[in-house]
Amino acid sequence: MPRPSPEILRKIRGTIGDFLQRYNLTDLQPIFFAAITLNGYGFLNETSAIYGLTYVTPLVVQSFFRPERGAYRLYGGWQNLCREIARRSDVDIRFNVNIKRINRKNGVQIVYSKKHSGQTNVDDFDFLILTPAMNSLFNVVDFNQHELSIFSHLRNSFALKSIVNSIIPGRRSISPLDTYLYDFENVEYSVYRSINPHQVENNITGVDYQLGLRENVDPDGNKYETSVYIQIGKSNPWKPDVDAHIQRTLFKHLRDFNKANPEVVGQVKWGYYFPNFPPEAVTEGALWDILDMQGHYNTWYIGSSVCFESIESVFEYNYLILKSFV
């Protein structure tokens, strides 16, 4: 990942939409929309071109037309890979810890408390590897002016998933993995995707899914479904007024699709989803400034905020760091 020349940076300046317009590639907009926007990576007129070019490579474009080059998911999910890495490397992983402060003046000092204890603990280390979104750490890590001059440009979205039980079928399409674009660009936190995991896993599609013909009947005589609904926005979802808007939007969607007796049985909010640099910061070389800064200040900076919000990009970046420094 060498630093591009000023000429290359000039060629990839601006947003994904700017790039496609500049090089007469607008026929590819549907592919970039599907890969970028529908995965929560922002609209083509706001996300920096570098992220589109990183994620939607020529091989990815080919995969839309050649099934043998299609996308894949790791069997059992990526979490299994992380667990296996932890098992094989015998890492000391500590859960339920609240990190209050990280100081790096003399070595690395981490001040923390355990979740169910008010006692403050302090551990000393020789080196620090930071993985969260760097702009989420301003009140935790003693970043210096050099670091802040880069990381302060980061921006992010918020993501939310709701698990909802309801009586089927309501209004369904023919696919248990559905996308809704009618309010997507106009209403923040509109429901833009739903997944019915049971039907996806059992490949129930078409009329069978649409009419609920292959569903289990519960003892009360009703057929129920459990679906996951996805919403994304830029306002803080923990603020009461934003949360109220999210719930109203979710239940309006459920009413629009005739979901009877809906019950939210679980809801998870993610802060700092898709941390990314705006086009101006990318053109100024922010991503490569971070690479040049690796190892300085007794710290490595990894995770999606210094590359791209995908597990493949994070793993490849980690490998790059190891090759460069070990």
XYZ file of C-alpha atoms in Angstrom:
326
model
C 0.000 0.000 0.000
C 2.613 2.576 -1.030
C 1.647 6.226 -0.912
C 0.174 7.184 -4.299
C 1.807 9.916 -6.299
C 0.143 13.348 -6.325
C -1.072 12.537 -9.835
C -2.828 9.339 -8.687
C -4.351 11.117 -5.697
C -5.656 13.758 -8.060
C -7.220 11.074 -10.278
C -9.073 9.448 -7.368
C -10.113 12.718 -5.741
C -13.704 13.325 -4.716
C -16.533 10.888 -4.150
C -17.344 7.581 -5.824
C -19.946 9.394 -7.904
C -17.355 11.979 -8.975
C -14.958 9.203 -10.021
C -17.568 7.373 -12.097
C -18.603 10.599 -13.814
C -15.029 11.696 -14.460
C -14.075 8.491 -16.246
C -17.412 7.875 -17.999
C -18.151 4.810 -15.857
C -21.692 5.697 -14.826
C -22.935 2.368 -16.199
C -21.290 0.865 -13.105
C -23.367 2.967 -10.683
C -25.850 0.126 -9.928
C -22.974 -2.176 -8.980
C -21.372 0.423 -6.712
C -24.786 1.255 -5.227
C -25.391 -2.407 -4.402
C -21.905 -2.948 -2.958
C -21.436 0.375 -1.160
C -24.759 2.019 -0.342
C -26.742 -1.135 0.394
C -24.032 -2.270 2.816
C -24.307 0.969 4.770
C -21.145 2.577 3.381
C -22.863 5.806 2.413
C -24.255 7.253 -0.787
C -22.133 7.461 -3.915
C -22.187 11.265 -3.790
C -20.667 11.396 -0.289
C -18.310 8.417 0.166
C -14.691 8.947 -0.863
C -13.703 7.263 -4.129
C -10.832 5.385 -2.456
C -13.304 3.270 -0.451
C -15.265 2.316 -3.554
C -12.086 1.366 -5.400
C -10.849 -0.601 -2.382
C -14.046 -2.608 -2.013
C -15.383 -2.865 -5.553
C -12.339 -4.258 -7.313
C -12.445 -5.564 -10.917
C -12.924 -9.094 -9.517
C -15.951 -7.909 -7.527
C -17.421 -6.307 -10.633
C -16.910 -9.599 -12.499
C -18.690 -11.480 -9.716
C -21.931 -9.702 -10.612
C -21.815 -11.357 -14.025
C -19.919 -14.604 -13.414
C -21.395 -16.761 -10.624
C -18.201 -18.756 -10.226
C -16.574 -15.557 -8.989
C -19.436 -14.711 -6.655
C -19.227 -13.456 -3.101
C -18.874 -15.920 -0.243
C -19.383 -16.053 3.503
C -17.196 -18.019 5.876
C -19.023 -21.103 7.154
C -20.147 -20.452 10.714
C -19.461 -16.707 10.439
C -16.374 -14.570 10.877
C -16.708 -14.728 14.652
C -15.624 -18.381 14.515
C -12.412 -17.291 12.786
C -11.719 -14.759 15.546
C -12.344 -17.395 18.216
C -9.990 -19.807 16.476
C -7.239 -17.176 16.222
C -7.619 -16.468 19.937
C -7.498 -20.184 20.757
C -4.396 -20.917 18.717
C -2.460 -17.856 19.852
C -3.443 -18.333 23.512
C -4.157 -14.605 23.916
C -5.162 -13.229 27.320
C -8.573 -11.786 26.406
C -10.389 -9.921 29.168
C -14.121 -9.369 28.802
C -16.454 -6.980 30.651
C -13.775 -4.359 31.175
C -14.315 -0.599 31.073
C -11.120 1.115 29.894
C -11.034 4.569 31.432
C -7.713 5.927 30.239
C -4.627 4.948 28.221
C -1.429 6.867 28.920
C 1.761 6.464 26.888
C 4.237 8.837 28.512
C 6.336 6.090 30.097
C 5.565 2.865 28.313
C 1.841 2.126 28.089
C -0.434 2.383 31.093
C -4.052 1.213 30.891
C -6.465 2.337 33.598
C -9.624 0.224 33.747
C -12.337 -1.233 35.941
C -14.203 -4.498 35.690
C -17.848 -4.322 34.722
C -19.243 -5.546 38.045
C -16.662 -3.903 40.261
C -15.978 -0.280 41.096
C -12.310 -1.002 41.724
C -9.846 0.778 39.453
C -6.957 -1.274 38.067
C -3.783 -0.194 36.310
C -1.729 -2.453 34.015
C 1.574 -1.571 32.384
C 2.647 -2.678 28.896
C 5.495 -2.058 26.478
C 3.443 -1.416 23.342
C -0.110 -0.511 22.339
C -2.242 -1.801 19.433
C -5.443 0.188 18.946
C -8.329 -1.455 17.064
C -11.505 0.620 17.676
C -12.500 3.544 15.499
C -9.834 6.124 16.271
C -12.398 8.921 16.570
C -14.107 6.945 19.353
C -10.980 7.162 21.536
C -10.495 10.916 21.942
C -11.582 10.777 25.601
C -9.623 7.608 26.364
C -6.212 7.702 24.650
C -3.704 10.509 25.190
C -3.452 11.288 21.472
C -0.911 13.962 20.613
C -1.403 16.815 18.125
C 0.053 14.811 15.240
C -2.432 11.981 15.799
C -5.345 14.344 16.370
C -4.550 16.268 13.198
C -5.300 13.062 11.262
C -7.974 11.268 13.275
C -10.114 14.369 13.847
C -11.138 14.201 10.184
C -12.827 10.820 10.632
C -16.605 10.652 10.353
C -18.995 7.733 10.889
C -22.546 6.432 10.770
C -24.609 4.464 13.271
C -26.246 1.098 12.602
C -29.170 -0.583 14.299
C -30.674 -4.070 14.037
C -34.008 -5.091 15.503
C -35.251 -8.659 15.969
C -39.021 -8.664 15.557
C -41.558 -11.454 16.022
C -44.855 -11.170 14.149
C -47.656 -13.277 12.700
C -47.052 -14.190 9.070
C -47.155 -13.614 6.274
C -48.119 -9.944 6.096
C -46.896 -8.367 2.867
C -43.840 -10.213 1.581
C -41.818 -10.203 -1.588
C -40.548 -13.495 -3.003
C -37.219 -13.239 -1.144
C -36.525 -13.634 2.588
C -33.709 -11.087 2.181
C -35.375 -7.872 1.077
C -34.339 -4.277 0.412
C -36.581 -1.198 0.676
C -35.465 1.923 -1.156
C -38.630 4.007 -1.226
C -37.619 6.129 1.811
C -33.933 5.249 1.946
C -32.487 8.518 0.642
C -35.071 10.805 2.239
C -35.771 9.473 5.739
C -32.933 8.906 8.194
C -33.092 5.489 9.868
C -35.682 4.233 7.405
C -35.809 0.437 7.372
C -33.829 -0.410 4.283
C -33.239 -4.132 4.678
C -34.870 -7.118 6.346
C -33.697 -10.698 6.714
C -35.731 -13.746 7.686
C -32.862 -15.984 8.874
C -34.830 -19.245 9.039
C -36.080 -18.954 5.476
C -32.679 -17.828 4.195
C -30.989 -20.808 5.845
C -33.551 -23.235 4.424
C -33.680 -21.560 0.991
C -37.424 -20.888 1.151
C -38.174 -18.395 -1.613
C -40.735 -17.565 -4.265
C -44.440 -18.102 -3.678
C -43.725 -20.512 -0.799
C -42.124 -17.654 1.110
C -44.450 -14.900 -0.112
C -47.601 -16.721 1.034
C -46.083 -18.458 4.047
C -46.794 -21.938 2.713
C -43.842 -23.652 4.420
C -44.100 -22.374 7.971
C -44.524 -24.122 11.303
C -47.863 -23.675 13.049
C -47.637 -22.851 16.751
C -49.971 -24.407 19.368
C -52.162 -21.269 19.266
C -52.888 -21.931 15.580
C -50.817 -19.016 14.281
C -47.703 -18.976 12.145
C -44.954 -16.705 13.385
C -41.850 -15.262 11.812
C -38.716 -13.821 13.360
C -37.063 -11.238 11.141
C -34.142 -8.854 11.487
C -34.684 -5.231 10.383
C -31.720 -2.957 9.625
C -31.598 0.832 9.930
C -28.678 3.218 9.414
C -28.297 6.935 10.140
C -25.876 9.667 11.112
C -27.623 11.020 14.226
C -26.724 9.548 17.608
C -29.312 6.765 18.193
C -28.874 6.944 21.969
C -30.365 10.452 22.096
C -33.992 10.179 23.261
C -35.458 12.156 20.343
C -33.452 10.169 17.777
C -34.384 6.873 19.438
C -38.069 7.862 19.391
C -37.761 8.596 15.655
C -36.099 5.210 15.083
C -38.907 3.327 16.856
C -41.610 5.286 15.008
C -39.937 4.580 11.691
C -39.576 0.875 12.483
C -43.213 0.419 13.505
C -44.444 2.445 10.530
C -42.563 0.014 8.306
C -44.122 -2.954 10.118
C -47.594 -1.464 9.662
C -46.919 -0.731 5.983
C -46.134 -4.413 5.480
C -49.093 -5.660 7.533
C -47.023 -7.345 10.218
C -49.582 -8.473 12.810
C -48.823 -8.239 16.555
C -45.178 -7.192 16.076
C -42.960 -7.575 19.129
C -39.400 -6.267 19.301
C -37.540 -8.992 21.180
C -34.070 -7.528 20.721
C -32.419 -4.376 19.456
C -28.731 -3.582 19.098
C -27.154 -0.222 18.246
C -23.638 0.172 16.902
C -21.753 3.418 17.277
C -18.957 4.366 14.900
C -20.164 2.239 11.989
C -18.030 2.713 8.860
C -15.520 5.250 10.211
C -14.147 6.953 7.117
C -12.291 9.986 5.841
C -14.038 12.563 3.654
C -12.700 13.132 0.128
C -10.597 16.155 1.078
C -8.704 14.250 3.782
C -8.114 11.294 1.449
C -6.692 13.592 -1.234
C -4.367 15.065 1.390
C -3.115 11.532 2.117
C -4.662 10.807 5.533
C -4.661 7.011 5.104
C -0.982 6.996 4.153
C -0.110 9.469 6.906
C -1.413 6.837 9.335
C 0.726 4.176 7.683
C 3.800 6.408 8.027
C 2.913 6.953 11.700
C 2.703 3.214 12.519
C 5.057 2.267 15.350
C 5.681 5.836 16.390
C 4.395 6.867 19.805
C 4.649 3.207 20.895
C 1.468 2.407 18.985
C 0.050 0.500 16.035
C -3.277 1.711 14.641
C -5.367 -1.032 13.052
C -9.054 -1.775 12.561
C -11.533 -0.507 10.006
C -11.042 3.222 10.634
C -7.543 3.112 9.124
C -8.498 0.970 6.100
C -12.079 -0.091 5.283
C -15.089 -1.491 7.140
C -14.817 -5.107 6.006
C -13.220 -8.108 7.665
C -11.098 -8.804 4.575
C -9.685 -5.272 4.534
C -8.889 -5.369 8.240
C -7.089 -8.719 7.970
C -5.125 -7.589 4.908
C -4.094 -4.375 6.682
C -2.950 -6.350 9.712
C -0.866 -8.558 7.434
C 0.629 -5.452 5.825
C 1.672 -4.122 9.234
C 3.257 -7.440 10.196
C 5.175 -7.615 6.919
C 6.414 -4.058 7.364
C 7.549 -4.254 10.980
C 8.146 -7.862 12.047
